[in-house]
PDB file of C-alpha atoms and ligand atoms in Angstrom:
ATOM      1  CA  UNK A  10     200.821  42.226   8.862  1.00 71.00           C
ATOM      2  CA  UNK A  11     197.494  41.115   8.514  1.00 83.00           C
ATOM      3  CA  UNK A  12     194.027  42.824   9.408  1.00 91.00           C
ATOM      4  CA  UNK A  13     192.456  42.400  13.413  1.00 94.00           C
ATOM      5  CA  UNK A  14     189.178  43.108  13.783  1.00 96.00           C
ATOM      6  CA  UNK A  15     186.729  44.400  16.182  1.00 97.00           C
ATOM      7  CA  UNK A  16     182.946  43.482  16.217  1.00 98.00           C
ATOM      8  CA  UNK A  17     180.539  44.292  18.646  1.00 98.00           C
ATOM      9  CA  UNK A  18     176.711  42.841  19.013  1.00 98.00           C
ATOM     10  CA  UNK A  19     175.343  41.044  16.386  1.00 98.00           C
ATOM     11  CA  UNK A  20     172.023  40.261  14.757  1.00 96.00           C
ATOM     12  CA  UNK A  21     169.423  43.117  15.479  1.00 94.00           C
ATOM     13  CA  UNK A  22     170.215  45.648  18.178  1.00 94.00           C
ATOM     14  CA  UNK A  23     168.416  45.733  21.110  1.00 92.00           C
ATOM     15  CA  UNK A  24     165.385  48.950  21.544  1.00 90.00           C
ATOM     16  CA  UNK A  25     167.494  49.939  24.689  1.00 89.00           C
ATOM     17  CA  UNK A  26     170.979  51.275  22.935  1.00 91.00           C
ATOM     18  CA  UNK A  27     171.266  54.568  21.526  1.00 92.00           C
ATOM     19  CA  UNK A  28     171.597  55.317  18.017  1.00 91.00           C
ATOM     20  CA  UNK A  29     175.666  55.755  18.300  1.00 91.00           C
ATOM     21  CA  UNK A  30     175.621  52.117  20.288  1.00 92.00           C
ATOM     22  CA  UNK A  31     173.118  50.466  17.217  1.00 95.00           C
ATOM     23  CA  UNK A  32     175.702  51.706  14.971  1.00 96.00           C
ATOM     24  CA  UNK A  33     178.468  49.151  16.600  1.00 96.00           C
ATOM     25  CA  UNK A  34     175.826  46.176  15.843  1.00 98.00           C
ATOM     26  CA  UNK A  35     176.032  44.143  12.543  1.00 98.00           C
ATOM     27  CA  UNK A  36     174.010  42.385  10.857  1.00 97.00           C
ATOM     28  CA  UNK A  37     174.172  38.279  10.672  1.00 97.00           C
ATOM     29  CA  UNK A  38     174.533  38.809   7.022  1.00 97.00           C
ATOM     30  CA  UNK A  39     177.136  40.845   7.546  1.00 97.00           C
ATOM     31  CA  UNK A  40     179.111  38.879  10.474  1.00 98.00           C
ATOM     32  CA  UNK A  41     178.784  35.536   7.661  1.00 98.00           C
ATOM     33  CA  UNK A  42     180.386  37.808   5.256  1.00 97.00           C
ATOM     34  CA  UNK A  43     182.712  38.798   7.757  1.00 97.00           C
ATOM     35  CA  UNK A  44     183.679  35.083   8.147  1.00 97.00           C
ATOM     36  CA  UNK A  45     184.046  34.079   4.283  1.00 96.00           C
ATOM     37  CA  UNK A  46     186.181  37.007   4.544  1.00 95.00           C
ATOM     38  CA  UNK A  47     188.643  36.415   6.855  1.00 95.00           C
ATOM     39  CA  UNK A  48     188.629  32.289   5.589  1.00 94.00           C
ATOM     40  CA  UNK A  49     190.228  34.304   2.398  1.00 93.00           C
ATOM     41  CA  UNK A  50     192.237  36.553   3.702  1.00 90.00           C
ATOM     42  CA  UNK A  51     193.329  35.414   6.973  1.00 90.00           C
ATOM     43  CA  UNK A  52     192.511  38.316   9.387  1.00 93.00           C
ATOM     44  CA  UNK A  53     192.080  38.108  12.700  1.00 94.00           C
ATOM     45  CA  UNK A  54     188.763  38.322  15.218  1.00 97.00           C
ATOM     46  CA  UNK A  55     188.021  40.123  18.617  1.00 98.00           C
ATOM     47  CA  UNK A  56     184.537  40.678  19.167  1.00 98.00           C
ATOM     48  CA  UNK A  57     183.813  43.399  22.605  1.00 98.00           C
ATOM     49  CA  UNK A  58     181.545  44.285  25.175  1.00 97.00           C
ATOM     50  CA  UNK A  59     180.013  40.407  26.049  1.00 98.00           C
ATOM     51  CA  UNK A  60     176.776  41.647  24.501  1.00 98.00           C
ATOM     52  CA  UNK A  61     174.497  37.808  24.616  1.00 97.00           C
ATOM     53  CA  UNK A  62     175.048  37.026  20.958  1.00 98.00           C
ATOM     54  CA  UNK A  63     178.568  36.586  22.036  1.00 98.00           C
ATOM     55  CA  UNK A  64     177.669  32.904  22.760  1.00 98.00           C
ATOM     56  CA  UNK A  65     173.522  32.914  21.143  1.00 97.00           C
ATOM     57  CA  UNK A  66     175.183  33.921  17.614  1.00 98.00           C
ATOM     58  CA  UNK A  67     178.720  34.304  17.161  1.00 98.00           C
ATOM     59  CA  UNK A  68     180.194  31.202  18.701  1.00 98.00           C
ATOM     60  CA  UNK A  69     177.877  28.747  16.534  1.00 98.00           C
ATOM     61  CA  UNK A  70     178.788  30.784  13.660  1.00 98.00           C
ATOM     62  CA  UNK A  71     182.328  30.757  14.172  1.00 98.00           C
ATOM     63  CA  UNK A  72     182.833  26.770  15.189  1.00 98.00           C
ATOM     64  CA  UNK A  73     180.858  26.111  11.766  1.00 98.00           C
ATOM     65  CA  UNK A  74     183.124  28.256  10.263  1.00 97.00           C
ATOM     66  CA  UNK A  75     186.284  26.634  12.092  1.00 97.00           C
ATOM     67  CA  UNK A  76     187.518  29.973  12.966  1.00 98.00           C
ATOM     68  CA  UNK A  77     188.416  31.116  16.447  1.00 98.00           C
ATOM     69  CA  UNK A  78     188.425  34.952  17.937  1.00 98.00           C
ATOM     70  CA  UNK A  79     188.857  36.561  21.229  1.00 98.00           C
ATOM     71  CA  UNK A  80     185.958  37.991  22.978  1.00 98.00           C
ATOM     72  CA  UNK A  81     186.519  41.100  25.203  1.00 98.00           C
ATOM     73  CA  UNK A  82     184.146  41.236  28.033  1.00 98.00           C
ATOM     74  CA  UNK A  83     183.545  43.570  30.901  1.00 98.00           C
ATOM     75  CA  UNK A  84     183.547  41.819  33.482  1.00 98.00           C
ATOM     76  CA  UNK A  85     180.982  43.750  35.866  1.00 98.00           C
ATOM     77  CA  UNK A  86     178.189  42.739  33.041  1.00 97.00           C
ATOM     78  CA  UNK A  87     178.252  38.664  33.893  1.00 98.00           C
ATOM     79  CA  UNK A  88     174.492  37.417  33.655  1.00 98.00           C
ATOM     80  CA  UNK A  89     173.287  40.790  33.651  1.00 97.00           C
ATOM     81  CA  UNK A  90     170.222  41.444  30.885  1.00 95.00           C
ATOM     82  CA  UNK A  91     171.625  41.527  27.585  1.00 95.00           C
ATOM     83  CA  UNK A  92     175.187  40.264  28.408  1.00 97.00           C
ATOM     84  CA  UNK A  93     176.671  36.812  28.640  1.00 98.00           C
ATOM     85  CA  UNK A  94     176.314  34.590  31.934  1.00 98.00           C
ATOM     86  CA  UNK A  95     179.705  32.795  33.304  1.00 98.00           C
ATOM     87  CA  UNK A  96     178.339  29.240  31.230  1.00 98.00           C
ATOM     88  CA  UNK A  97     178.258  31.242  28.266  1.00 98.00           C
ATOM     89  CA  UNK A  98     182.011  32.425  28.985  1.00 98.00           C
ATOM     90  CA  UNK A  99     183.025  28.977  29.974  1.00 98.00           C
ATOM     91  CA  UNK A 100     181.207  27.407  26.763  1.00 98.00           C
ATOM     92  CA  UNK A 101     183.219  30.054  24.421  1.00 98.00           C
ATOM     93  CA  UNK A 102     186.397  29.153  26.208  1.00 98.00           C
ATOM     94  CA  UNK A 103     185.906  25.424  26.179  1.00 98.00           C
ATOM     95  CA  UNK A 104     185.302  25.458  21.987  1.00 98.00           C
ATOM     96  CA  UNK A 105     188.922  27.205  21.961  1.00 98.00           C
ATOM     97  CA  UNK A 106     187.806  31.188  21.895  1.00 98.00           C
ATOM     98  CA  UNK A 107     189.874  33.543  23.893  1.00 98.00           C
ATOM     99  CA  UNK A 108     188.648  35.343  26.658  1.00 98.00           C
ATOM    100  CA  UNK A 109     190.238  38.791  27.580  1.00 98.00           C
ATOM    101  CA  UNK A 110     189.234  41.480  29.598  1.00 98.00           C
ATOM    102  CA  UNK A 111     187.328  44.733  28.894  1.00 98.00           C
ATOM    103  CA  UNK A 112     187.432  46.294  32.568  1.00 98.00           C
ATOM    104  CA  UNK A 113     184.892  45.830  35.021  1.00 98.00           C
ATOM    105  CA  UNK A 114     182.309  48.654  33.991  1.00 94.00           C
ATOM    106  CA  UNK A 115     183.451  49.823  30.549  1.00 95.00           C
ATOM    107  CA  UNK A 116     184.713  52.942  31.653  1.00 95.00           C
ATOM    108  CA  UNK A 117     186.744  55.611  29.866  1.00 96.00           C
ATOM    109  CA  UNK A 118     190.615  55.201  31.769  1.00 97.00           C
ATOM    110  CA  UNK A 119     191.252  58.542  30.654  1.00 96.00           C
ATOM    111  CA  UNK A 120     189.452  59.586  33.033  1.00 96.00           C
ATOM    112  CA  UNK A 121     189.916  57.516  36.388  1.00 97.00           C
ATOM    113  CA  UNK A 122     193.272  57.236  38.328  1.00 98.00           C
ATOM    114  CA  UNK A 123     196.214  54.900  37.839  1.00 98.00           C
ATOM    115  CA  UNK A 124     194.913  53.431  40.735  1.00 98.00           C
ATOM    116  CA  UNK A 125     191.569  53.048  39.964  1.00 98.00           C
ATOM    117  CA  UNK A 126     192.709  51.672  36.250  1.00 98.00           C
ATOM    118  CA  UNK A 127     194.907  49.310  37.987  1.00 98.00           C
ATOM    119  CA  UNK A 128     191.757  47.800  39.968  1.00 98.00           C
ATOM    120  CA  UNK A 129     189.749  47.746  36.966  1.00 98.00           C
ATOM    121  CA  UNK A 130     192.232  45.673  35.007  1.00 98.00           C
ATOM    122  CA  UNK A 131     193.500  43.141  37.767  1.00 98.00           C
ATOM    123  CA  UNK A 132     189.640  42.226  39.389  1.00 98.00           C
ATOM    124  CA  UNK A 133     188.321  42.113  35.441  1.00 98.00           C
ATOM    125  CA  UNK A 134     191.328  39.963  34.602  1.00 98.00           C
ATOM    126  CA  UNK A 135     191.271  37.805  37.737  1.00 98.00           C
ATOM    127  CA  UNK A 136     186.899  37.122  37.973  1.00 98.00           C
ATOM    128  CA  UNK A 137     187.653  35.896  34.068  1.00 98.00           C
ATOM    129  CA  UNK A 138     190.173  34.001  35.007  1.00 98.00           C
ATOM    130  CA  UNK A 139     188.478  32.445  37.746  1.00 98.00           C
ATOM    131  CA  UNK A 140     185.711  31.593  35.670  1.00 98.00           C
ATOM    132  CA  UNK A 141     187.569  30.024  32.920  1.00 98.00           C
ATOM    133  CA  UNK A 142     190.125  28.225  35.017  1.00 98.00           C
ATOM    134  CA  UNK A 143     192.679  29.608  32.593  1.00 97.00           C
ATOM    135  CA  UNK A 144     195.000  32.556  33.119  1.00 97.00           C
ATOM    136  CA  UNK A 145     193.414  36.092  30.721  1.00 98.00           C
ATOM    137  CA  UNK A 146     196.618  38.255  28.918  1.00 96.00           C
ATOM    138  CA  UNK A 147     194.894  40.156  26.679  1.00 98.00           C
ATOM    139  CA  UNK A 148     192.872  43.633  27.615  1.00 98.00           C
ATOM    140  CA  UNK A 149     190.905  45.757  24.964  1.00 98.00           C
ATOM    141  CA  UNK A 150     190.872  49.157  25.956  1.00 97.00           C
ATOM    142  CA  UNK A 151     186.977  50.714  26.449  1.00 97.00           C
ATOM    143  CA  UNK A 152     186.119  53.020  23.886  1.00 94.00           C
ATOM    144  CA  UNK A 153     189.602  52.978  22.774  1.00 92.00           C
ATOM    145  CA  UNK A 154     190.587  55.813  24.858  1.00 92.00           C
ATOM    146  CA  UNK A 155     193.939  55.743  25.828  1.00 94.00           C
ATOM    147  CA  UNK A 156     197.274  57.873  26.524  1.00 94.00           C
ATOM    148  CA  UNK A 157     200.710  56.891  27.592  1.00 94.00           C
ATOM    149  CA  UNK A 158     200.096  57.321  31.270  1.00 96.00           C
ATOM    150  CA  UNK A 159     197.011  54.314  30.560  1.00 97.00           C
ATOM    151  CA  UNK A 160     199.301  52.251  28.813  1.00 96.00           C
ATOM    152  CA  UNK A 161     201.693  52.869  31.363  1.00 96.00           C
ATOM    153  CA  UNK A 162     199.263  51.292  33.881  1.00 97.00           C
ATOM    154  CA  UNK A 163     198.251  48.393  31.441  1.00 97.00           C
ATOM    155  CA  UNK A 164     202.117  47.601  31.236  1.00 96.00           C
ATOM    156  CA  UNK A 165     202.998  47.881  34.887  1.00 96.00           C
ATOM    157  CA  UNK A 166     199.922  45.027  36.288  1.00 97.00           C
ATOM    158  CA  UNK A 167     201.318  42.974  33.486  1.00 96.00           C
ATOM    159  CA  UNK A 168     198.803  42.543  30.635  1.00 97.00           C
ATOM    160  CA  UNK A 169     200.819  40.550  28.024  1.00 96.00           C
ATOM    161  CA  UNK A 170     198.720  41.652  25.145  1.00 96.00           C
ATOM    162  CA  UNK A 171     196.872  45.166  24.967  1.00 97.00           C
ATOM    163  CA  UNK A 172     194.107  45.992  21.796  1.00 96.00           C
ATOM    164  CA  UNK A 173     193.674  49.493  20.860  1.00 94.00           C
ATOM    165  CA  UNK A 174     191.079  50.855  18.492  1.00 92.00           C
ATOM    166  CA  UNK A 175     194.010  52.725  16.402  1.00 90.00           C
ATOM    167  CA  UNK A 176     192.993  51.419  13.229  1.00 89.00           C
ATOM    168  CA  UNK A 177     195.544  49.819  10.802  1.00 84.00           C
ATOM    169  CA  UNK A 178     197.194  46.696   9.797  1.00 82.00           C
ATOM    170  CA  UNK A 179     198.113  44.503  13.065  1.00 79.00           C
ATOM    171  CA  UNK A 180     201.982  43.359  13.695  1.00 81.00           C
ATOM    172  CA  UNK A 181     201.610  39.871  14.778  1.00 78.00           C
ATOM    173  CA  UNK A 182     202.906  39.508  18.198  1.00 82.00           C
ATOM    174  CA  UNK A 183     203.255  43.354  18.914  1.00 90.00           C
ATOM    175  CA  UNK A 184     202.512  44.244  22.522  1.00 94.00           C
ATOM    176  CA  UNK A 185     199.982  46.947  21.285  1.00 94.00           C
ATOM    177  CA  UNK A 186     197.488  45.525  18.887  1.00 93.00           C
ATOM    178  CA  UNK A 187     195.756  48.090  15.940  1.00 92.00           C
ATOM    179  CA  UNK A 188     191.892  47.147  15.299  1.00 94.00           C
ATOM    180  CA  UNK A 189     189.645  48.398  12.472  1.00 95.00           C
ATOM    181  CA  UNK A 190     186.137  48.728  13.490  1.00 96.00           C
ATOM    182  CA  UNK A 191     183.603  46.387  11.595  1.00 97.00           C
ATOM    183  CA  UNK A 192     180.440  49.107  11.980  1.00 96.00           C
ATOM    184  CA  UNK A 193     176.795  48.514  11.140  1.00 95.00           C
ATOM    185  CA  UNK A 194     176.712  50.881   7.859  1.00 94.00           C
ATOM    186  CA  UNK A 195     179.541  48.893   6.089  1.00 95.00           C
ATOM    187  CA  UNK A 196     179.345  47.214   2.949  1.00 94.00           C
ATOM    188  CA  UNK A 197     181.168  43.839   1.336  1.00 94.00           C
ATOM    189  CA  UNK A 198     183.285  46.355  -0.688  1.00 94.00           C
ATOM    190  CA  UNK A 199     184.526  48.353   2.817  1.00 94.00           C
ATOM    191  CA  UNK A 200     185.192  45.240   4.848  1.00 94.00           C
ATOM    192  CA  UNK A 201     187.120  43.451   1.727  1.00 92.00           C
ATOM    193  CA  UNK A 202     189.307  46.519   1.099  1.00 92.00           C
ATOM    194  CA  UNK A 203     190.155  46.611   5.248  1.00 91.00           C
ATOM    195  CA  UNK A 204     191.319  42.964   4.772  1.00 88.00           C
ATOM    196  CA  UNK A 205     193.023  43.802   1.466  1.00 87.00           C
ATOM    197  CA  UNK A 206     194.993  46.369   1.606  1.00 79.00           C
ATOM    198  CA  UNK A 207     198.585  47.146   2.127  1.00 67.00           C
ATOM    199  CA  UNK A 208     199.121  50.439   4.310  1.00 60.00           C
ATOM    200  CA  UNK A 209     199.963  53.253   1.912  1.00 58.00           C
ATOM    201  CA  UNK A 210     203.426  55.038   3.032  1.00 55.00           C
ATOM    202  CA  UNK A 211     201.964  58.222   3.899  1.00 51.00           C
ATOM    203  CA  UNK A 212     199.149  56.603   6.210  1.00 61.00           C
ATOM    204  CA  UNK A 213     201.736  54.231   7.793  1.00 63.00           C
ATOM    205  CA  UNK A 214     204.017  57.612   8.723  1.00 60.00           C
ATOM    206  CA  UNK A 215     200.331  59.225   9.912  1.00 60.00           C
ATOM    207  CA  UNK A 216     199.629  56.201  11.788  1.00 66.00           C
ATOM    208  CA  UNK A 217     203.260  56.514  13.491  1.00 64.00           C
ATOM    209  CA  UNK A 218     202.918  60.002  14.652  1.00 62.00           C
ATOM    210  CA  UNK A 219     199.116  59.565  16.010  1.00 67.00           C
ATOM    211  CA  UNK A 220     200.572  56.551  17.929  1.00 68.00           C
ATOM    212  CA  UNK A 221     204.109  58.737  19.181  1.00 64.00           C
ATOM    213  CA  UNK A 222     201.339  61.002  20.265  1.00 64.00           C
ATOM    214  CA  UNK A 223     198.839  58.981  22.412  1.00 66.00           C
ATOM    215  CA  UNK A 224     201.694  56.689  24.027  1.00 68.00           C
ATOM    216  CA  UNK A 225     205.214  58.004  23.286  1.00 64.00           C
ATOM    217  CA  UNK A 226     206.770  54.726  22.579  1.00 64.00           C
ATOM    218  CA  UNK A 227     206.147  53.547  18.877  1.00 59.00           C
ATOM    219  CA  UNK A 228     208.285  50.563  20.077  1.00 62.00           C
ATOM    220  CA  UNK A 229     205.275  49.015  21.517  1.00 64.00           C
ATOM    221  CA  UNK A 230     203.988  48.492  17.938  1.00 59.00           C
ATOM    222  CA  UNK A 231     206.830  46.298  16.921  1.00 55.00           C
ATOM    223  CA  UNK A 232     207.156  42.681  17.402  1.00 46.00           C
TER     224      UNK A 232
HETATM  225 ZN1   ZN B 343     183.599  48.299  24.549  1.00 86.37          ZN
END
């Protein structure tokens, strides 16, 4: 088990986002330390939401850093203000970063139909893969909001690899991946004890029942 994490924009955020958005974004300090971090302790990266820096700040960062992550993008956001264009998703894949899909419009699947997940999914999946010329597996679920009946969905159009925001250590190779949440307020001592630390009994039997709960299959967490 080691730690996955989830980043969002980084570098300052932009005067359009809300206050809860700016609280996703990190600083470039904070990314680099981010980096050093998981060159110690081995974590994993997935960075969401195609914000620009995706490919303006991350991706330089990372290839000096020889580490690789997967970038989560909505797919509906392409070359819009703000967001990545399709060279800056073909540059990330070409220096070895994975591309997965975030949806087309970010929206909450708790709240739209199976069929209307479905579409979300497959068109997200399939424009990506297009674009790369290399087939996308991996979804991160907007907002994190999920239930059994989403996962159901996600399972059933065949994503090979799905990334919750159901915080924890990650089980390599488990179809359901855990993230923990790299926010704009943490310090070096935070983000080295969520790459540290070995999951206490009691929070790993927590963790169990709040994931029984949302999907009804703790299976899915196992390799
Ligand atoms: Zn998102």
């Amino acid at each position: 088990m080691s730690a996955c994490l989830m980043l969002h924009g980084i570098g300052p955020a932009p005067e359009r986002l809300d206050p809860e958005e700016r609280s996703y974004w990190i600083s470039e300090g904070t990314f680099a330390f981010v980096l050093d971090a998981v060159q110690a302790h081995g974590a994993r990266l997935t960075i969401d939401d195609g914000n620009d820096t995706d490919a303006r700040i991350a991706l330089p960062m990372l290839v000096e850093a020889n580490l690789k992550a997967t970038f989560f993008i909505p797919s509906d956001r392409i070359g819009t203000p703000g967001y990545v264009t399709e060279a800056d998703i073909r540059e990330l894949h070409d220096a070895g970063m994975e591309i997965g899909s975030h949806g087309c419009a970010h929206l909450n699947w708790l709240n739209a139909s199976d069929a209307e997940i479905a579409r979300d999914v497959t068109q997200s999946v399939e424009r990506l893969a297009r674009i790369t010329q290399a087939p996308v597996r991996s979804v991160a679920i907007p907002y994190g909001q999920c239930d059994r009946r989403v996962l159901g969905v996600l399972r059933h159009v065949g994503i090979g690899r799905v990334y919750s925001s159901f915080r924890g250590p990650d089980v390599e190779g488990a179809w359901l991946a855990r993230r923990d949440c790299i926010m704009a307020d943490m310090g070096p001592s935070e983000i080295n004890e969520i790459m540290t630390r070995q999951p206490a009994a009691a929070e790993a039997a927590l963790n169990f029942l709040r994931i029984w709960r949302h999907t009804g299959n703790a299976a899915l967490w196992a390799a």
